[in-house]
Amino acid sequence: MGIIVQKFGGTSVGTIERILNVAERIREEKERGNEVVVVVSAMGKTTDQLVNMAKQISQQPNKREMDMLLSTGEQVTISLLAMALNQMNLPAVSFTGWQAGILTEAVHGNARISNINTEAIQKQLSEGTIVIVAGFQGITEDGEITTLGRGGSDTTAVALAAALKAEKCDIYTDVPGVFTTDPRYVKNARKLLSVSYDEMLELANLGAGVLHPRAVEFAKNYNVRLEVRSSMEKVDGTVIEGEAKMEQNLVVRGVAFEDEITKVTVLGLRNNLTSLSTIFTTLAQHHINVDIIIQSTTEDGTTNLSFSIHTNDWMETLNVLENNKDYLGYEQLDAENKLAKVSIVGSGMISNPGVAAKMFEVLAEQGILVKMVSTSEIKVSAVVEDKNMLNAVQALHEAFELGQHQ
Amino acid sequence: MGIIVQKFGGTSVGTIERILNVAERIREEKERGNEVVVVVSAMGKTTDQLVNMAKQISQQPNKREMDMLLSTGEQVTISLLAMALNQMNLPAVSFTGWQAGILTEAVHGNARISNINTEAIQKQLSEGTIVIVAGFQGITEDGEITTLGRGGSDTTAVALAAALKAEKCDIYTDVPGVFTTDPRYVKNARKLLSVSYDEMLELANLGAGVLHPRAVEFAKNYNVRLEVRSSMEKVDGTVIEGEAKMEQNLVVRGVAFEDEITKVTVLGLRNNLTSLSTIFTTLAQHHINVDIIIQSTTEDGTTNLSFSIHTNDWMETLNVLENNKDYLGYEQLDAENKLAKVSIVGSGMISNPGVAAKMFEVLAEQGILVKMVSTSEIKVSAVVEDKNMLNAVQALHEAFELGQHQ
C-alpha cells in the first residue's frame, strides 16, 4: 500500500457529470488499497471566464488580485469533487493550496513552489481520507495567495508526489497518452508505452501539449514516476521515467511540431564580445522567449544573427530592438512570419549521427526548404514554412517507421 | 479622519458595471479623508449557482465542502473590486475571511464570529490602502474555512466596524433605507430617517429584509452606528442607533409581514415540568426554528401546544415529532399551512396599552380572523391566513397613519 497522486485537468472535470466520473476513477484507486491524493484544475472554461471578467475591468489587472481571482476556479472543483466522494461514502476532504501547505516564492502569476509542508495531508491520509488538493495555487510566507502559471496543476501534482514520496503520479487528461505525433493530423500515430523524462521534455516543449515542461522537469529532478493516461477510457497510458523501458532500439521516438513561429534577423551586428548577451538580455527583460538562435560572422567582421520567437511576440520584439538600436549597435532588422517548427525526438539519437541527415533528406524529397536548424542530444528541429508543416510531419513519421504496426 | 466600513450586497456588485459603480462610491468616501474598509457579498446569483451545482451532486452536500464551495463567491468579488480600485489609481488590497483575521467557531454553514485579529487590516489602512474583505466567511482555529449563514456579509461588516472601532458602518443595498412597510405592496410607505436597534431587530426579524437580525444584534451589543442606504441613488438612508432620534411621538413605526408560515399543534401533551423543553430541545437539535409559541392547559390536566414555523420546515417538524412520539408523550398532531404573520413595531408601544387593541379592531373590521398572537415590548404580531396578509398590512399602515404626509 502506497501513496498515489492523481491529477485531473480542466476538461476531465468540466461538468458535474465528469466530476462524478472522476470520483469513480478515484474510488477504483482507493479500493486497490492505496492512499490517494488528487489534484484538480478549474472546471472547463472557468479560468477563461474569470480572466474575461478581469479584462473588462482592466487590460492589465493587478497581479496579486488576479491570483486571488483565478484561485477560486480550482477551489470550486475541489469542493464539488469532495462532495461527490463523500456522497459515495468515501471520506474525502478538500484542501486549497494554502491548506495543503504548498509554499511558493513571492511572485504573482507565475510563482515557483519552494516547499510543501505535508503534515495536514499526511494526517488525513493516515485516517484513510482521500485528499483533494487545488492545483495551480500556493501561498507565500506572508500569507499571500499565488498561482503557478501555465501547467501549474501538473506541477502541483508532481511536487506533491515528490514531497509525499508517492509511488507514482498519474496525469489524467483527454488523450490516452503520449503519441509518436499528433494523431489528429497523422492517422497511424502510435501511443508510446514509455518515454524518458528528457524525451518527454522535448515532446512537451515542442507542442505535444499533454504535460507541461515544468512538471516534467520537476519529475526528473525528484525522480517521480509519471503516467499520462485517459480520464475517459480505462487503458494504460504512457509511463514517463528515467529510462524508457520499451522500444530502446528505436532511434526516433516521435515527431513534434508547432506553428506560429517568426524568424527575426539582425543584420550588421557590431562584433564584440557582449553584443549577443546584450540582445538576449534585453529581450528577456521584456519576457520574450527566444527558441532557436543562429549566428554567422561575415568576412568583413560583422555578425548576422537570426532567432525564432512565437509570432505573438513579433511586434514587441521589433519594438524592443528598434528602441535599443543605438545601444545594441546593428544596421538592419528583418522578420519572417508564417513559419513552423518540426522536430524529431529520441534518446537514441546521440549515438546515431545519420539521423539528422536522414531528416533533411526526407524534407528535401518533399521539396520543403529548411529555414533554420537546431539540434540537441535528443532532438533535431527544422524551421519550415507553416504550409509545409503537416506534410513534413507525415513524411518524417513515415520515414522513421513510427506508425502502428499493421 | 476615522474608519468607515462600507458593505455592498450581491445586487450592488451583480455585474462588472455595478462593481465599477461601487468603486466610485468607495472613492468618494476615501476622498472625504476616511480610512475605508469594504465588505462585499458574492455577485448577484453566484451563490445560487454554486448551491445548484452542489445539489446536482448531493441533496445534502457535505457541510465543510459546501463552505469551501460558497466562499469562492465572495473571493471573486473582492478581487474584481480591488482590481477596479487599483485601475483608478486607488491602492486597494483584497482579503479573504482568513486573511482578514476573521475567526469563527468550528461550525460549518452557520458559524458565529468569535474574534477578529485586525492586525493585517490595520497595517494596510495605516499605509493608506483601501481594504476589501470577503463577507460571509471566516476561518476556525484549525484553519478550516467556514461561512456565517444567512445575512453573513452584514454580520462581517458590523463585526469589523466593532473590532476596528469604526465611526460608522454603511450598509449599501438595493433599497434606499428602512420603510414603514414594504413599498412594493403599500404605495405610500415612507422611509424612516432613524430607528432604534430594537425596532430594527423586530423589523428585520419580521421580514423587512434589508438587514439581517444577527447583524443588528451585533451592532446593538457593540454600539455600532449603522446606516442602511442605496447603492444606486446618493440619498440619505436610515440610521440605526441606540435611540431613534426623530418621530419619537409615533407609537407604531412600521408594519412588517412574512408569509410561508405553518402552525403546528400538539394535542394532549403529557403535563409535566419538562414536556415543553423536551419538545423544543428536540426541534432545535434538528435546526428547526420556532417563532410564536402558545400553550393552553385543559381542565382535565393535559396541555395543548401550538407553535409557528417556516413552511419549509413543516415536513421535517412532523417527522421529528412523530418519530419521538413515545418519548415526547402526546396524543395527536395537527398542522395548518398557508398562514402569514403581520406585525406592528415601535419602541413607544410599551407605554401605550391600547395599541394591541386597535390592531385587533382594524383586523376585525377587515373581516380577518386572527389565528395566533404574540406580543413583546416593541411589537404585536398576529398570524392570519396568507390570502389576507396584504389587506391586513395596508389597513394597519393606514390606521396607524404611517403613510407619507401629503
mmCIF file with all atom_site columns, N, CA and C in Angstrom, chain B residues 351-377:
data_model
loop_
_atom_site.group_PDB
_atom_site.id
_atom_site.type_symbol
_atom_site.label_atom_id
_atom_site.label_alt_id
_atom_site.label_comp_id
_atom_site.label_asym_id
_atom_site.label_entity_id
_atom_site.label_seq_id
_atom_site.pdbx_PDB_ins_code
_atom_site.Cartn_x
_atom_site.Cartn_y
_atom_site.Cartn_z
_atom_site.occupancy
_atom_site.B_iso_or_equiv
_atom_site.pdbx_formal_charge
_atom_site.auth_seq_id
_atom_site.auth_comp_id
_atom_site.auth_asym_id
_atom_site.auth_atom_id
_atom_site.pdbx_PDB_model_num
ATOM 1  N N  . SER B 1 351 ? -45.602 51.794 26.427 1.00 0.00 ? 351 SER B N  1
ATOM 2  C CA . SER B 1 351 ? -46.366 52.704 27.289 1.00 0.00 ? 351 SER B CA 1
ATOM 3  C C  . SER B 1 351 ? -47.750 53.003 26.717 1.00 0.00 ? 351 SER B C  1
ATOM 4  N N  . ASN B 1 352 ? -48.149 52.276 25.695 1.00 0.00 ? 352 ASN B N  1
ATOM 5  C CA . ASN B 1 352 ? -49.452 52.517 25.063 1.00 0.00 ? 352 ASN B CA 1
ATOM 6  C C  . ASN B 1 352 ? -50.269 51.229 24.992 1.00 0.00 ? 352 ASN B C  1
ATOM 7  N N  . PRO B 1 353 ? -50.921 50.848 26.058 1.00 0.00 ? 353 PRO B N  1
ATOM 8  C CA . PRO B 1 353 ? -51.599 49.559 26.089 1.00 0.00 ? 353 PRO B CA 1
ATOM 9  C C  . PRO B 1 353 ? -52.712 49.451 25.059 1.00 0.00 ? 353 PRO B C  1
ATOM 10 N N  . GLY B 1 354 ? -53.197 50.553 24.556 1.00 0.00 ? 354 GLY B N  1
ATOM 11 C CA . GLY B 1 354 ? -54.299 50.480 23.611 1.00 0.00 ? 354 GLY B CA 1
ATOM 12 C C  . GLY B 1 354 ? -53.897 50.065 22.209 1.00 0.00 ? 354 GLY B C  1
ATOM 13 N N  . VAL B 1 355 ? -52.603 49.961 21.938 1.00 0.00 ? 355 VAL B N  1
ATOM 14 C CA . VAL B 1 355 ? -52.132 49.702 20.573 1.00 0.00 ? 355 VAL B CA 1
ATOM 15 C C  . VAL B 1 355 ? -52.569 48.319 20.067 1.00 0.00 ? 355 VAL B C  1
ATOM 16 N N  . ALA B 1 356 ? -52.398 47.300 20.908 1.00 0.00 ? 356 ALA B N  1
ATOM 17 C CA . ALA B 1 356 ? -52.785 45.945 20.504 1.00 0.00 ? 356 ALA B CA 1
ATOM 18 C C  . ALA B 1 356 ? -54.284 45.889 20.220 1.00 0.00 ? 356 ALA B C  1
ATOM 19 N N  . ALA B 1 357 ? -55.039 46.521 21.100 1.00 0.00 ? 357 ALA B N  1
ATOM 20 C CA . ALA B 1 357 ? -56.498 46.537 20.928 1.00 0.00 ? 357 ALA B CA 1
ATOM 21 C C  . ALA B 1 357 ? -56.867 47.158 19.585 1.00 0.00 ? 357 ALA B C  1
ATOM 22 N N  . LYS B 1 358 ? -56.206 48.266 19.257 1.00 0.00 ? 358 LYS B N  1
ATOM 23 C CA . LYS B 1 358 ? -56.508 48.934 17.991 1.00 0.00 ? 358 LYS B CA 1
ATOM 24 C C  . LYS B 1 358 ? -56.173 48.028 16.803 1.00 0.00 ? 358 LYS B C  1
ATOM 25 N N  . MET B 1 359 ? -55.045 47.298 16.924 1.00 0.00 ? 359 MET B N  1
ATOM 26 C CA . MET B 1 359 ? -54.657 46.384 15.845 1.00 0.00 ? 359 MET B CA 1
ATOM 27 C C  . MET B 1 359 ? -55.757 45.341 15.597 1.00 0.00 ? 359 MET B C  1
ATOM 28 N N  . PHE B 1 360 ? -56.248 44.725 16.673 1.00 0.00 ? 360 PHE B N  1
ATOM 29 C CA . PHE B 1 360 ? -57.260 43.675 16.517 1.00 0.00 ? 360 PHE B CA 1
ATOM 30 C C  . PHE B 1 360 ? -58.562 44.255 15.956 1.00 0.00 ? 360 PHE B C  1
ATOM 31 N N  . GLU B 1 361 ? -58.854 45.489 16.369 1.00 0.00 ? 361 GLU B N  1
ATOM 32 C CA . GLU B 1 361 ? -60.056 46.159 15.887 1.00 0.00 ? 361 GLU B CA 1
ATOM 33 C C  . GLU B 1 361 ? -59.963 46.348 14.369 1.00 0.00 ? 361 GLU B C  1
ATOM 34 N N  . VAL B 1 362 ? -58.789 46.811 13.916 1.00 0.00 ? 362 VAL B N  1
ATOM 35 C CA . VAL B 1 362 ? -58.595 47.037 12.480 1.00 0.00 ? 362 VAL B CA 1
ATOM 36 C C  . VAL B 1 362 ? -58.741 45.725 11.713 1.00 0.00 ? 362 VAL B C  1
ATOM 37 N N  . LEU B 1 363 ? -58.139 44.666 12.234 1.00 0.00 ? 363 LEU B N  1
ATOM 38 C CA . LEU B 1 363 ? -58.217 43.367 11.556 1.00 0.00 ? 363 LEU B CA 1
ATOM 39 C C  . LEU B 1 363 ? -59.663 42.864 11.535 1.00 0.00 ? 363 LEU B C  1
ATOM 40 N N  . ALA B 1 364 ? -60.387 43.060 12.629 1.00 0.00 ? 364 ALA B N  1
ATOM 41 C CA . ALA B 1 364 ? -61.782 42.614 12.704 1.00 0.00 ? 364 ALA B CA 1
ATOM 42 C C  . ALA B 1 364 ? -62.627 43.375 11.684 1.00 0.00 ? 364 ALA B C  1
ATOM 43 N N  . GLU B 1 365 ? -62.402 44.672 11.562 1.00 0.00 ? 365 GLU B N  1
ATOM 44 C CA . GLU B 1 365 ? -63.136 45.483 10.585 1.00 0.00 ? 365 GLU B CA 1
ATOM 45 C C  . GLU B 1 365 ? -62.961 44.945 9.164  1.00 0.00 ? 365 GLU B C  1
ATOM 46 N N  . GLN B 1 366 ? -61.766 44.382 8.914  1.00 0.00 ? 366 GLN B N  1
ATOM 47 C CA . GLN B 1 366 ? -61.483 43.828 7.590  1.00 0.00 ? 366 GLN B CA 1
ATOM 48 C C  . GLN B 1 366 ? -61.976 42.391 7.457  1.00 0.00 ? 366 GLN B C  1
ATOM 49 N N  . GLY B 1 367 ? -62.582 41.885 8.519  1.00 0.00 ? 367 GLY B N  1
ATOM 50 C CA . GLY B 1 367 ? -63.082 40.515 8.492  1.00 0.00 ? 367 GLY B CA 1
ATOM 51 C C  . GLY B 1 367 ? -61.961 39.485 8.496  1.00 0.00 ? 367 GLY B C  1
ATOM 52 N N  . ILE B 1 368 ? -60.817 39.835 9.097  1.00 0.00 ? 368 ILE B N  1
ATOM 53 C CA . ILE B 1 368 ? -59.662 38.932 9.098  1.00 0.00 ? 368 ILE B CA 1
ATOM 54 C C  . ILE B 1 368 ? -59.570 38.216 10.440 1.00 0.00 ? 368 ILE B C  1
ATOM 55 N N  . LEU B 1 369 ? -59.576 36.883 10.369 1.00 0.00 ? 369 LEU B N  1
ATOM 56 C CA . LEU B 1 369 ? -59.517 36.058 11.569 1.00 0.00 ? 369 LEU B CA 1
ATOM 57 C C  . LEU B 1 369 ? -58.072 35.949 12.062 1.00 0.00 ? 369 LEU B C  1
ATOM 58 N N  . VAL B 1 370 ? -57.862 36.164 13.357 1.00 0.00 ? 370 VAL B N  1
ATOM 59 C CA . VAL B 1 370 ? -56.513 36.052 13.915 1.00 0.00 ? 370 VAL B CA 1
ATOM 60 C C  . VAL B 1 370 ? -56.311 34.642 14.467 1.00 0.00 ? 370 VAL B C  1
ATOM 61 N N  . LYS B 1 371 ? -55.252 33.948 14.015 1.00 0.00 ? 371 LYS B N  1
ATOM 62 C CA . LYS B 1 371 ? -55.037 32.545 14.394 1.00 0.00 ? 371 LYS B CA 1
ATOM 63 C C  . LYS B 1 371 ? -54.112 32.415 15.603 1.00 0.00 ? 371 LYS B C  1
ATOM 64 N N  . MET B 1 372 ? -53.124 33.308 15.707 1.00 0.00 ? 372 MET B N  1
ATOM 65 C CA . MET B 1 372 ? -52.189 33.289 16.834 1.00 0.00 ? 372 MET B CA 1
ATOM 66 C C  . MET B 1 372 ? -51.799 34.740 17.113 1.00 0.00 ? 372 MET B C  1
ATOM 67 N N  . VAL B 1 373 ? -51.415 35.015 18.338 1.00 0.00 ? 373 VAL B N  1
ATOM 68 C CA . VAL B 1 373 ? -50.980 36.361 18.701 1.00 0.00 ? 373 VAL B CA 1
ATOM 69 C C  . VAL B 1 373 ? -49.691 36.251 19.504 1.00 0.00 ? 373 VAL B C  1
ATOM 70 N N  . SER B 1 374 ? -48.812 37.201 19.302 1.00 0.00 ? 374 SER B N  1
ATOM 71 C CA . SER B 1 374 ? -47.599 37.254 20.116 1.00 0.00 ? 374 SER B CA 1
ATOM 72 C C  . SER B 1 374 ? -47.274 38.719 20.361 1.00 0.00 ? 374 SER B C  1
ATOM 73 N N  . THR B 1 375 ? -46.856 39.026 21.560 1.00 0.00 ? 375 THR B N  1
ATOM 74 C CA . THR B 1 375 ? -46.534 40.425 21.846 1.00 0.00 ? 375 THR B CA 1
ATOM 75 C C  . THR B 1 375 ? -45.161 40.520 22.498 1.00 0.00 ? 375 THR B C  1
ATOM 76 N N  . SER B 1 376 ? -44.498 41.653 22.283 1.00 0.00 ? 376 SER B N  1
ATOM 77 C CA . SER B 1 376 ? -43.274 41.945 23.020 1.00 0.00 ? 376 SER B CA 1
ATOM 78 C C  . SER B 1 376 ? -43.347 43.419 23.393 1.00 0.00 ? 376 SER B C  1
ATOM 79 N N  . GLU B 1 377 ? -42.289 43.916 23.983 1.00 0.00 ? 377 GLU B N  1
ATOM 80 C CA . GLU B 1 377 ? -42.333 45.316 24.406 1.00 0.00 ? 377 GLU B CA 1
ATOM 81 C C  . GLU B 1 377 ? -42.463 46.271 23.233 1.00 0.00 ? 377 GLU B C  1
#
